Short mmCIF file of C-alpha atoms in Angstrom, two decimals:
data_model
loop_
_atom_site.label_atom_id
_atom_site.label_comp_id
_atom_site.label_asym_id
_atom_site.label_seq_id
_atom_site.Cartn_x
_atom_site.Cartn_y
_atom_site.Cartn_z
CA MET Y 53 20.34 7.80 -30.01
CA LYS Y 54 17.86 4.90 -28.59
CA ILE Y 55 17.55 3.78 -24.93
CA LEU Y 56 15.64 0.29 -23.96
CA ASN Y 57 13.76 0.69 -20.93
CA VAL Y 58 12.24 -2.16 -19.64
CA ALA Y 59 9.79 -2.36 -16.59
CA GLU Y 60 8.54 -5.59 -14.00
CA LYS Y 61 4.95 -5.51 -15.66
CA ASN Y 62 3.11 -4.08 -18.20
CA ASP Y 63 0.92 -1.83 -16.75
CA ALA Y 64 3.90 0.03 -15.01
CA ALA Y 65 5.08 -0.27 -18.65
CA LYS Y 66 2.08 1.99 -20.27
CA ASN Y 67 1.65 4.40 -17.04
CA LEU Y 68 5.50 5.17 -17.61
CA ALA Y 69 5.33 6.12 -21.15
CA GLY Y 70 2.50 7.49 -20.70
CA TYR Y 71 4.13 10.31 -18.10
CA LEU Y 72 7.67 10.27 -19.76
CA SER Y 73 6.13 10.85 -23.17
CA GLY Y 74 3.83 14.01 -22.02
CA GLY Y 75 0.89 12.89 -23.25
CA ASN Y 76 -2.05 9.51 -24.06
CA LEU Y 77 -2.33 9.62 -27.53
CA ARG Y 78 -1.45 6.40 -29.65
CA ARG Y 79 0.30 8.72 -32.62
CA ALA Y 80 2.21 12.03 -33.10
CA TYR Y 81 1.76 14.31 -35.32
CA LEU Y 82 3.22 18.05 -36.39
CA SER Y 83 0.95 21.29 -35.45
CA VAL Y 84 1.93 24.05 -38.46
CA ALA Y 85 0.21 26.64 -39.05
CA CYS Y 86 0.77 28.22 -42.26
CA PRO Y 87 1.53 31.33 -43.74
CA TYR Y 88 -1.98 32.29 -45.32
CA LEU Y 89 -4.92 30.74 -43.84
CA GLU Y 90 -7.98 31.09 -46.08
CA PHE Y 91 -11.65 31.88 -45.62
CA GLY Y 92 -14.14 31.45 -48.60
CA VAL Y 93 -12.90 34.88 -50.29
CA TYR Y 94 -10.15 35.96 -47.44
CA LYS Y 95 -6.58 35.67 -47.14
CA LEU Y 96 -5.28 36.05 -44.04
CA GLN Y 97 -1.61 36.64 -44.01
CA ILE Y 98 0.48 36.07 -40.62
CA ASP Y 99 4.05 37.53 -40.80
CA ARG Y 100 5.72 34.16 -38.73
CA PRO Y 101 4.21 30.43 -38.94
CA ILE Y 102 3.86 28.75 -36.14
CA PHE Y 103 5.89 25.63 -35.98
CA LYS Y 104 4.68 23.02 -33.31
CA ILE Y 105 5.56 19.45 -32.45
CA LEU Y 106 3.41 17.03 -30.26
CA TYR Y 107 5.56 13.96 -28.79
CA PHE Y 108 3.88 11.57 -27.37
CA TYR Y 109 4.25 7.54 -27.97
CA SER Y 110 3.21 4.58 -30.29
CA GLN Y 111 2.23 1.58 -29.16
CA ARG Y 112 3.39 -1.52 -31.08
CA ASP Y 113 3.66 -5.42 -30.48
CA GLY Y 114 6.47 -7.05 -28.72
CA PHE Y 115 6.75 -11.43 -29.63
CA SER Y 116 4.93 -11.62 -26.08
CA ARG Y 117 0.95 -10.47 -26.88
CA TYR Y 118 0.58 -9.18 -23.36
CA ASN Y 119 3.96 -6.98 -23.07
CA LYS Y 120 3.95 -4.41 -25.08
CA ILE Y 121 6.49 -1.99 -26.91
CA TYR Y 122 5.84 2.04 -26.25
CA ASP Y 123 7.79 4.40 -28.42
CA PHE Y 124 8.27 7.90 -27.55
CA ASP Y 125 10.75 10.80 -27.42
CA CYS Y 126 12.07 11.82 -24.29
CA THR Y 127 15.13 14.95 -23.22
CA VAL Y 128 18.22 12.09 -21.20
CA PHE Y 129 21.56 12.98 -20.53
CA GLY Y 130 20.90 16.54 -22.10
CA GLN Y 131 19.71 15.61 -25.86
CA ARG Y 132 16.53 14.20 -27.29
CA CYS Y 133 16.38 10.69 -27.32
CA GLN Y 134 14.14 7.19 -29.23
CA MET Y 135 13.05 5.56 -25.78
CA ILE Y 136 11.86 2.04 -26.17
CA MET Y 137 10.08 0.86 -23.35
CA THR Y 138 8.75 -2.41 -23.09
CA SER Y 139 8.21 -5.16 -20.16
CA VAL Y 140 8.69 -8.42 -18.37
CA SER Y 141 6.25 -10.75 -15.98
CA GLY Y 142 8.49 -10.33 -13.18
CA HIS Y 143 11.20 -12.65 -12.94
CA LEU Y 144 12.65 -13.35 -16.44
CA LEU Y 145 15.09 -16.15 -15.40
CA ASN Y 146 15.26 -19.55 -13.16
CA LEU Y 147 17.45 -21.81 -11.50
CA GLU Y 148 17.68 -25.35 -12.30
CA PHE Y 149 20.13 -28.21 -11.69
CA VAL Y 150 22.96 -29.19 -14.43
CA GLY Y 151 23.25 -32.61 -15.88
CA ASN Y 152 22.17 -35.60 -14.31
CA TYR Y 153 21.14 -33.84 -11.01
CA LYS Y 154 17.77 -32.98 -12.77
CA ASN Y 155 17.10 -36.48 -12.72
CA TRP Y 156 15.42 -37.50 -9.09
CA ARG Y 157 17.36 -41.14 -9.27
CA GLY Y 158 20.72 -39.93 -10.82
CA CYS Y 159 22.12 -38.52 -7.33
CA SER Y 160 21.66 -38.83 -3.83
CA PRO Y 161 19.15 -36.50 -2.37
CA MET Y 162 22.38 -35.29 -0.16
CA ALA Y 163 24.08 -34.25 -3.31
CA LEU Y 164 21.88 -31.56 -4.09
CA PHE Y 165 23.16 -29.66 -1.49
CA ASP Y 166 26.82 -29.31 -3.43
CA ALA Y 167 25.15 -29.92 -7.17
CA PRO Y 168 25.98 -26.95 -9.98
CA VAL Y 169 23.09 -24.72 -10.75
CA SER Y 170 22.58 -22.46 -14.05
CA LYS Y 171 20.17 -19.34 -14.88
CA PHE Y 172 17.66 -19.85 -17.61
CA CYS Y 173 14.53 -18.59 -19.53
CA PRO Y 174 11.32 -20.63 -18.86
CA GLN Y 175 9.64 -21.34 -21.90
CA ASP Y 176 6.45 -19.65 -21.15
CA TYR Y 177 9.38 -16.35 -21.07
CA GLN Y 178 11.19 -17.04 -24.23
CA GLN Y 179 9.00 -14.56 -25.74
CA ILE Y 180 9.77 -11.95 -24.15
CA LYS Y 181 12.74 -12.58 -23.90
CA ARG Y 182 12.96 -12.80 -27.01
CA THR Y 183 11.16 -9.07 -27.29
CA LEU Y 184 14.83 -8.02 -25.81
CA GLU Y 185 17.02 -9.65 -26.88
CA ARG Y 186 15.47 -7.28 -30.52
CA GLU Y 187 14.98 -4.68 -29.15
CA VAL Y 188 18.48 -3.28 -27.44
CA ARG Y 189 20.04 -4.39 -30.85
CA GLN Y 190 19.67 -0.91 -31.39
CA CYS Y 191 19.47 0.78 -28.76
CA GLY Y 192 23.01 1.49 -26.77
CA VAL Y 193 21.00 2.56 -23.47
CA LEU Y 194 19.74 0.31 -20.85
CA ILE Y 195 17.73 1.67 -18.09
CA ILE Y 196 15.61 -1.29 -15.31
CA TRP Y 197 12.16 0.88 -14.90
CA THR Y 198 11.05 -2.58 -11.85
CA ASP Y 199 10.20 -2.15 -8.93
CA CYS Y 200 12.59 -0.55 -6.21
CA ASP Y 201 13.09 -3.24 -4.20
CA ARG Y 202 15.19 -7.09 -3.85
CA GLU Y 203 12.95 -9.04 -6.23
CA GLY Y 204 12.76 -5.61 -8.46
CA GLU Y 205 16.31 -5.08 -8.42
CA ASN Y 206 17.19 -9.16 -8.96
CA ILE Y 207 15.58 -9.04 -12.23
CA GLY Y 208 16.43 -5.50 -13.11
CA PHE Y 209 20.02 -8.01 -13.30
CA GLU Y 210 17.77 -10.88 -14.92
CA ILE Y 211 17.05 -7.90 -17.79
CA ILE Y 212 20.67 -6.81 -17.64
CA GLN Y 213 22.12 -10.16 -18.38
CA VAL Y 214 19.84 -10.97 -21.46
CA CYS Y 215 20.40 -7.60 -22.69
CA SER Y 216 24.38 -8.10 -22.44
CA ALA Y 217 24.72 -11.45 -24.18
CA VAL Y 218 23.01 -9.30 -27.08
CA LYS Y 219 25.01 -5.90 -26.87
CA ASN Y 220 27.70 -6.00 -24.22
CA ASN Y 221 28.69 -2.56 -24.26
CA LEU Y 222 25.52 -0.93 -22.96
CA ARG Y 223 25.85 1.92 -21.10
CA ILE Y 224 23.30 0.56 -17.77
CA TYR Y 225 20.89 2.35 -15.59
CA ARG Y 226 18.77 2.47 -13.06
CA ALA Y 227 15.51 4.03 -12.74
CA LYS Y 228 14.57 4.72 -8.77
CA PHE Y 229 10.72 5.29 -7.60
CA SER Y 230 8.00 5.02 -5.19
CA GLU Y 231 4.75 5.74 -7.01
CA ILE Y 232 3.65 5.29 -10.72
CA THR Y 233 2.59 8.90 -11.45
CA ALA Y 234 4.52 11.95 -14.07
CA GLN Y 235 6.13 14.00 -10.60
CA SER Y 236 8.10 10.64 -9.80
CA ALA Y 237 9.20 9.36 -13.59
CA ARG Y 238 10.85 12.00 -14.30
CA ARG Y 239 12.46 12.71 -11.17
CA ALA Y 240 14.06 8.73 -11.82
CA LEU Y 241 15.00 9.47 -15.54
CA GLN Y 242 17.22 12.72 -13.78
CA ASN Y 243 18.86 10.82 -11.46
CA LEU Y 244 19.43 7.79 -12.70
CA SER Y 245 21.85 5.74 -10.79
CA GLN Y 246 24.06 2.23 -11.19
CA PRO Y 247 22.09 -1.41 -10.16
CA ASN Y 248 23.45 -2.75 -6.95
CA ILE Y 249 24.65 -6.00 -7.57
CA ASN Y 250 24.61 -7.02 -4.08
CA ILE Y 251 20.57 -6.67 -3.26
CA SER Y 252 20.02 -8.85 -6.22
CA ASN Y 253 22.90 -11.13 -5.03
CA ALA Y 254 21.22 -11.31 -2.18
CA VAL Y 255 17.76 -12.45 -3.66
CA ASP Y 256 19.71 -15.37 -5.66
CA VAL Y 257 21.24 -16.89 -2.37
CA ARG Y 258 17.86 -17.00 -1.31
CA GLN Y 259 16.51 -18.11 -4.28
CA GLU Y 260 19.55 -21.48 -4.26
CA LEU Y 261 18.48 -21.99 -0.36
CA ASP Y 262 14.75 -22.56 -1.57
CA LEU Y 263 16.47 -24.88 -4.50
CA ARG Y 264 18.00 -26.14 -2.98
CA ILE Y 265 16.62 -27.31 0.79
CA GLY Y 266 13.49 -27.76 -0.84
CA ALA Y 267 14.40 -30.01 -3.64
CA ALA Y 268 16.55 -32.14 -1.92
CA PHE Y 269 14.07 -32.65 0.94
CA THR Y 270 11.10 -33.20 -1.29
CA ARG Y 271 13.32 -35.67 -3.09
CA PHE Y 272 13.92 -37.46 0.17
CA GLN Y 273 10.74 -38.17 1.80
CA THR Y 274 8.83 -38.73 -1.19
CA LEU Y 275 11.56 -41.65 -2.57
CA ARG Y 276 11.51 -43.04 0.65
CA LEU Y 277 7.15 -42.23 1.62
CA GLN Y 278 6.55 -44.65 -1.44
CA GLN Y 279 8.42 -47.29 -0.49
CA VAL Y 280 7.08 -47.82 2.64
CA PHE Y 281 3.42 -46.59 1.31
CA PRO Y 282 3.58 -48.49 -2.02
CA GLN Y 283 -0.48 -48.64 -2.05
CA LYS Y 284 -1.01 -45.20 -1.01
CA LEU Y 285 1.56 -42.81 -2.34
CA ALA Y 286 2.94 -44.29 -6.20
CA ASP Y 287 2.33 -41.33 -7.74
CA SER Y 288 2.13 -38.75 -5.25
CA LEU Y 289 4.05 -36.07 -3.91
CA ILE Y 290 5.31 -35.15 -0.98
CA SER Y 291 6.64 -31.61 -1.31
CA TYR Y 292 9.05 -29.48 1.40
CA GLY Y 293 9.69 -25.80 1.37
CA SER Y 294 11.45 -23.92 4.05
CA CYS Y 295 8.39 -21.53 4.10
CA GLN Y 296 5.45 -24.23 4.45
CA PHE Y 297 7.45 -26.04 6.58
CA PRO Y 298 7.07 -24.20 9.45
CA THR Y 299 3.58 -22.61 8.86
CA LEU Y 300 3.00 -26.52 8.79
CA GLY Y 301 3.62 -27.03 11.96
CA PHE Y 302 1.66 -24.02 13.22
CA VAL Y 303 -1.29 -25.69 11.88
CA VAL Y 304 -1.05 -28.38 13.55
CA GLU Y 305 -0.61 -27.25 16.00
CA ARG Y 306 -3.64 -25.56 16.57
CA PHE Y 307 -5.15 -28.10 15.21
CA ASN Y 308 -4.78 -30.28 17.46
CA ALA Y 309 -4.93 -27.64 20.85
CA VAL Y 310 -9.10 -27.04 19.02
CA LYS Y 311 -9.22 -30.71 18.62
CA ASN Y 312 -7.78 -31.84 22.94
CA PHE Y 313 -9.73 -28.90 24.57
CA ILE Y 314 -12.37 -30.34 27.02
CA SER Y 315 -14.71 -27.66 27.21
CA GLU Y 316 -16.00 -26.93 31.18
CA GLN Y 317 -19.00 -25.10 32.38
CA PHE Y 318 -18.97 -22.04 34.66
CA TRP Y 319 -20.42 -19.92 36.97
CA LYS Y 320 -20.36 -16.38 37.06
CA ILE Y 321 -22.39 -13.48 38.71
CA LYS Y 322 -22.54 -10.58 37.17
CA VAL Y 323 -23.95 -6.90 38.86
CA THR Y 324 -24.98 -4.56 36.29
CA HIS Y 325 -26.57 -1.01 37.48
CA THR Y 326 -28.96 1.09 35.26
CA VAL Y 327 -29.37 5.14 35.80
CA ASP Y 328 -31.52 6.14 33.06
CA ASP Y 329 -30.12 4.88 30.10
CA LEU Y 330 -26.92 4.74 31.25
CA SER Y 331 -25.53 0.81 32.21
CA VAL Y 332 -23.13 -0.16 33.29
CA ASP Y 333 -21.82 -4.23 33.87
CA PHE Y 334 -19.07 -4.98 36.85
CA ARG Y 335 -16.94 -7.45 36.61
CA TRP Y 336 -16.50 -10.06 39.50
CA LYS Y 337 -13.03 -10.40 41.19
CA ARG Y 338 -13.29 -13.97 41.26
CA VAL Y 339 -14.00 -13.78 37.32
CA HIS Y 340 -15.82 -17.32 37.76
CA LEU Y 341 -16.15 -20.96 39.62
CA PHE Y 342 -16.46 -24.31 37.99
CA ASP Y 343 -18.33 -25.22 40.91
CA GLU Y 344 -22.36 -24.06 41.12
CA LEU Y 345 -23.08 -24.70 44.50
CA SER Y 346 -20.19 -22.15 45.38
CA CYS Y 347 -21.49 -20.02 43.33
CA GLN Y 348 -25.42 -20.24 44.13
CA VAL Y 349 -24.42 -19.47 47.73
CA LEU Y 350 -22.60 -16.37 47.19
CA PHE Y 351 -25.09 -15.13 45.47
CA ASP Y 352 -27.85 -15.86 47.50
CA LYS Y 353 -25.98 -14.30 49.97
CA CYS Y 354 -25.46 -11.32 48.53
CA MET Y 355 -29.41 -10.94 47.27
CA GLU Y 356 -30.23 -10.95 51.45
CA GLN Y 357 -29.25 -7.48 51.40
CA PRO Y 358 -29.04 -6.74 47.56
CA ARG Y 359 -27.30 -3.27 48.02
CA ALA Y 360 -24.29 -2.58 47.30
CA LYS Y 361 -21.85 0.61 48.07
CA VAL Y 362 -19.45 2.32 46.33
CA GLU Y 363 -16.12 1.95 48.56
CA ASN Y 364 -13.13 3.56 46.31
CA VAL Y 365 -13.17 5.41 42.66
CA GLN Y 366 -10.30 5.32 40.07
CA SER Y 367 -10.50 7.07 36.74
CA LYS Y 368 -7.36 7.02 35.03
CA PRO Y 369 -7.25 9.25 31.52
CA LYS Y 370 -7.10 7.66 28.26
CA SER Y 371 -5.68 7.97 25.21
CA LYS Y 372 -6.86 6.78 21.44
CA TRP Y 373 -3.01 7.09 19.83
CA ARG Y 374 -3.85 7.77 15.74
CA PRO Y 375 -2.85 4.43 13.46
CA LEU Y 376 0.72 4.42 12.71
CA PRO Y 377 1.39 5.30 8.80
CA LEU Y 378 0.69 2.36 6.52
CA ASP Y 379 3.37 -0.40 5.92
CA THR Y 380 2.61 -3.87 3.92
CA VAL Y 381 1.88 -6.00 6.88
CA GLU Y 382 0.57 -3.79 8.79
CA MET Y 383 -2.31 -2.86 4.57
CA GLU Y 384 -2.88 -7.32 5.10
CA LYS Y 385 -3.61 -7.47 8.13
CA LEU Y 386 -6.27 -4.06 7.79
CA GLY Y 387 -7.67 -6.04 4.36
CA SER Y 388 -8.33 -8.81 6.26
CA ARG Y 389 -10.21 -7.53 9.17
CA LYS Y 390 -11.90 -4.72 7.74
CA LEU Y 391 -12.44 -6.36 4.31
CA ARG Y 392 -12.53 -9.40 4.46
CA ILE Y 393 -9.95 -10.17 1.31
CA ASN Y 394 -7.39 -11.99 2.07
CA ALA Y 395 -3.40 -11.01 2.36
CA LYS Y 396 -2.41 -12.23 -0.96
CA GLU Y 397 -5.67 -11.14 -3.35
CA VAL Y 398 -4.46 -7.65 -0.83
CA MET Y 399 -1.00 -7.80 -2.25
CA ARG Y 400 -3.02 -8.51 -5.84
CA VAL Y 401 -4.50 -4.98 -5.26
CA ALA Y 402 -2.65 -2.95 -4.24
CA GLU Y 403 -0.15 -3.78 -6.90
CA LYS Y 404 -2.13 -3.37 -9.09
CA LEU Y 405 -3.25 -0.11 -7.80
CA TYR Y 406 -0.05 0.16 -7.87
CA THR Y 407 1.19 -0.11 -11.41
CA GLN Y 408 -2.49 2.49 -11.89
CA GLY Y 409 -0.08 5.24 -10.59
CA LEU Y 410 -2.65 5.06 -7.60
CA ILE Y 411 -1.00 4.30 -4.42
CA SER Y 412 2.70 4.43 -3.63
CA TYR Y 413 4.31 1.45 -3.57
CA PRO Y 414 3.06 -1.64 -0.89
CA ARG Y 415 6.01 -3.64 -0.29
CA THR Y 416 7.32 -1.33 2.47
CA GLU Y 417 8.66 -1.50 6.03
CA THR Y 418 8.45 2.20 6.22
CA ASN Y 419 5.77 4.14 8.90
CA ILE Y 420 7.81 6.63 8.61
CA PHE Y 421 6.54 9.79 6.32
CA PRO Y 422 9.99 11.91 4.89
CA LYS Y 423 9.99 15.57 5.68
CA GLU Y 424 10.49 15.81 2.49
CA LEU Y 425 7.58 14.65 1.84
CA ASN Y 426 4.77 17.37 1.19
CA LEU Y 427 1.10 15.66 1.86
CA ARG Y 428 -1.33 18.25 1.71
CA PRO Y 429 -1.59 18.38 -2.17
CA LEU Y 430 -2.57 14.48 -2.40
CA ILE Y 431 -5.51 15.18 0.51
CA GLU Y 432 -6.44 18.35 -1.10
CA GLN Y 433 -7.01 16.01 -4.03
CA GLN Y 434 -9.27 13.54 -2.07
CA ALA Y 435 -11.28 16.25 -0.97
CA GLN Y 436 -13.41 16.55 -4.11
CA ASP Y 437 -14.35 13.03 -2.66
CA SER Y 438 -18.29 12.14 -1.74
CA ASN Y 439 -16.66 9.70 0.54
CA TRP Y 440 -14.25 10.89 2.04
CA GLY Y 441 -13.96 14.27 0.72
CA GLU Y 442 -15.05 16.05 4.08
CA PHE Y 443 -12.77 14.13 6.38
CA ALA Y 444 -9.97 14.67 4.14
CA ASN Y 445 -11.29 18.50 4.17
CA ARG Y 446 -11.06 18.47 8.19
CA VAL Y 447 -7.66 17.13 8.11
CA LEU Y 448 -5.97 20.19 5.52
CA GLN Y 449 -8.10 22.48 7.88
CA GLU Y 450 -5.93 20.75 10.86
CA GLY Y 451 -2.57 20.48 8.82
CA PRO Y 452 -1.46 17.09 7.98
CA ASN Y 453 0.44 15.96 10.47
CA PRO Y 454 1.05 12.36 10.61
CA ARG Y 455 1.63 10.58 13.84
CA VAL Y 456 5.89 9.13 13.76
CA GLY Y 457 6.42 5.62 13.98
CA LYS Y 458 10.18 3.70 14.35
CA LYS Y 459 10.26 1.54 10.99
CA SER Y 460 12.17 2.55 7.76
CA ASP Y 461 13.05 0.50 5.64
CA GLN Y 462 15.41 3.32 4.00
CA ALA Y 463 14.18 3.19 0.50
CA HIS Y 464 9.43 3.69 -0.11
CA PRO Y 465 7.39 6.15 2.27
CA PRO Y 466 4.23 4.37 4.68
CA ILE Y 467 1.40 3.00 1.35
CA HIS Y 468 -0.13 6.20 0.47
CA PRO Y 469 -2.99 7.36 -2.02
CA THR Y 470 -1.61 9.33 -5.36
CA LYS Y 471 -3.68 10.31 -7.31
CA TYR Y 472 -7.77 10.87 -7.12
CA THR Y 473 -10.48 8.55 -9.28
CA ASN Y 474 -13.93 8.23 -8.48
CA SER Y 475 -14.02 5.03 -11.20
CA LEU Y 476 -12.59 2.24 -9.15
CA GLN Y 477 -15.11 -1.14 -9.11
CA GLY Y 478 -14.74 -4.57 -7.33
CA LYS Y 479 -12.35 -5.27 -4.14
#
């Protein structure tokens, strides 16, 4: 039986093929120990010939040079199957308006809220589509290996739509995983499920709303303002997006606040007490004054008898909590604050690490590690590192005991390393 497997990106397809095939060689070969082995004049007879078949994947080109095809054998559904693993490059299909509604002046912008829409494959993705159509013709089963989130589920149904148009009697399955490792890939293959149409439909609704709202307001603004300012905006596009406009509002609001801020000088009294090498700054209850003379009078009064008397001492314990397990938003904040990388770049790097099998899925709202996730072997891998190995060993000695958060998306664990490497470069 031949099975078509489709991942979301080529890196993911390559790594999944390597793990499921049991090796990283690019050819399959047969190893046979013959009954007679000759060494010069000596002949050794073996009573039982030894036959050994090693299965690895082979790589070939698809119509798209960026999306390779990996062939290998693997046991699925209790039988040996020929696996064909390939990939898309994110969303394969886009939404567009039908007929005359595509024409900016063909209808009123208001009509776009009710205009018919359809999905189409952009020109840049036609070669990927051709590869899927060619490969699925010889297969009876389709397994979706896209990322296990809403967008991934929707991309999976786009793949299903393209493949089912060629072969309508396909058996279709969904592989669910949170990391691209050998153990996770094999577990996903052993626990195949059905794709979730409700999750995919939720993405379709969001895409359709974005298209209708964005196109209607963009056309309205552009056509209207070009009439008002024909010289300045004759060839300009004034776009609108349901996310970009609120964000632009925050930016403008902050800009106006900074622009309209009027700075004023202020004065304050600062008291510092030093004993040996320890210095303590005391805060003034009045914080500061905008009148220099008043502040000077109070300062002079203090300096008449420059002595202080401790009237009361209050103390209370302060706890410094360990960080919560890492979710997507916190990862973006830390990347921006600690590494000076913007949020978009943080996600790009994290997704690259994920497809290489080095970290778990980076899009998650969960900050609670599931009880069944054994963290000790993961930490033991990191104990060999020259930079953070000492810290990893300390965690092992005290026992992996992560702090428990309050959020779970019921899909993916918090972001964590899944494999050790010392060959990372750049960001």
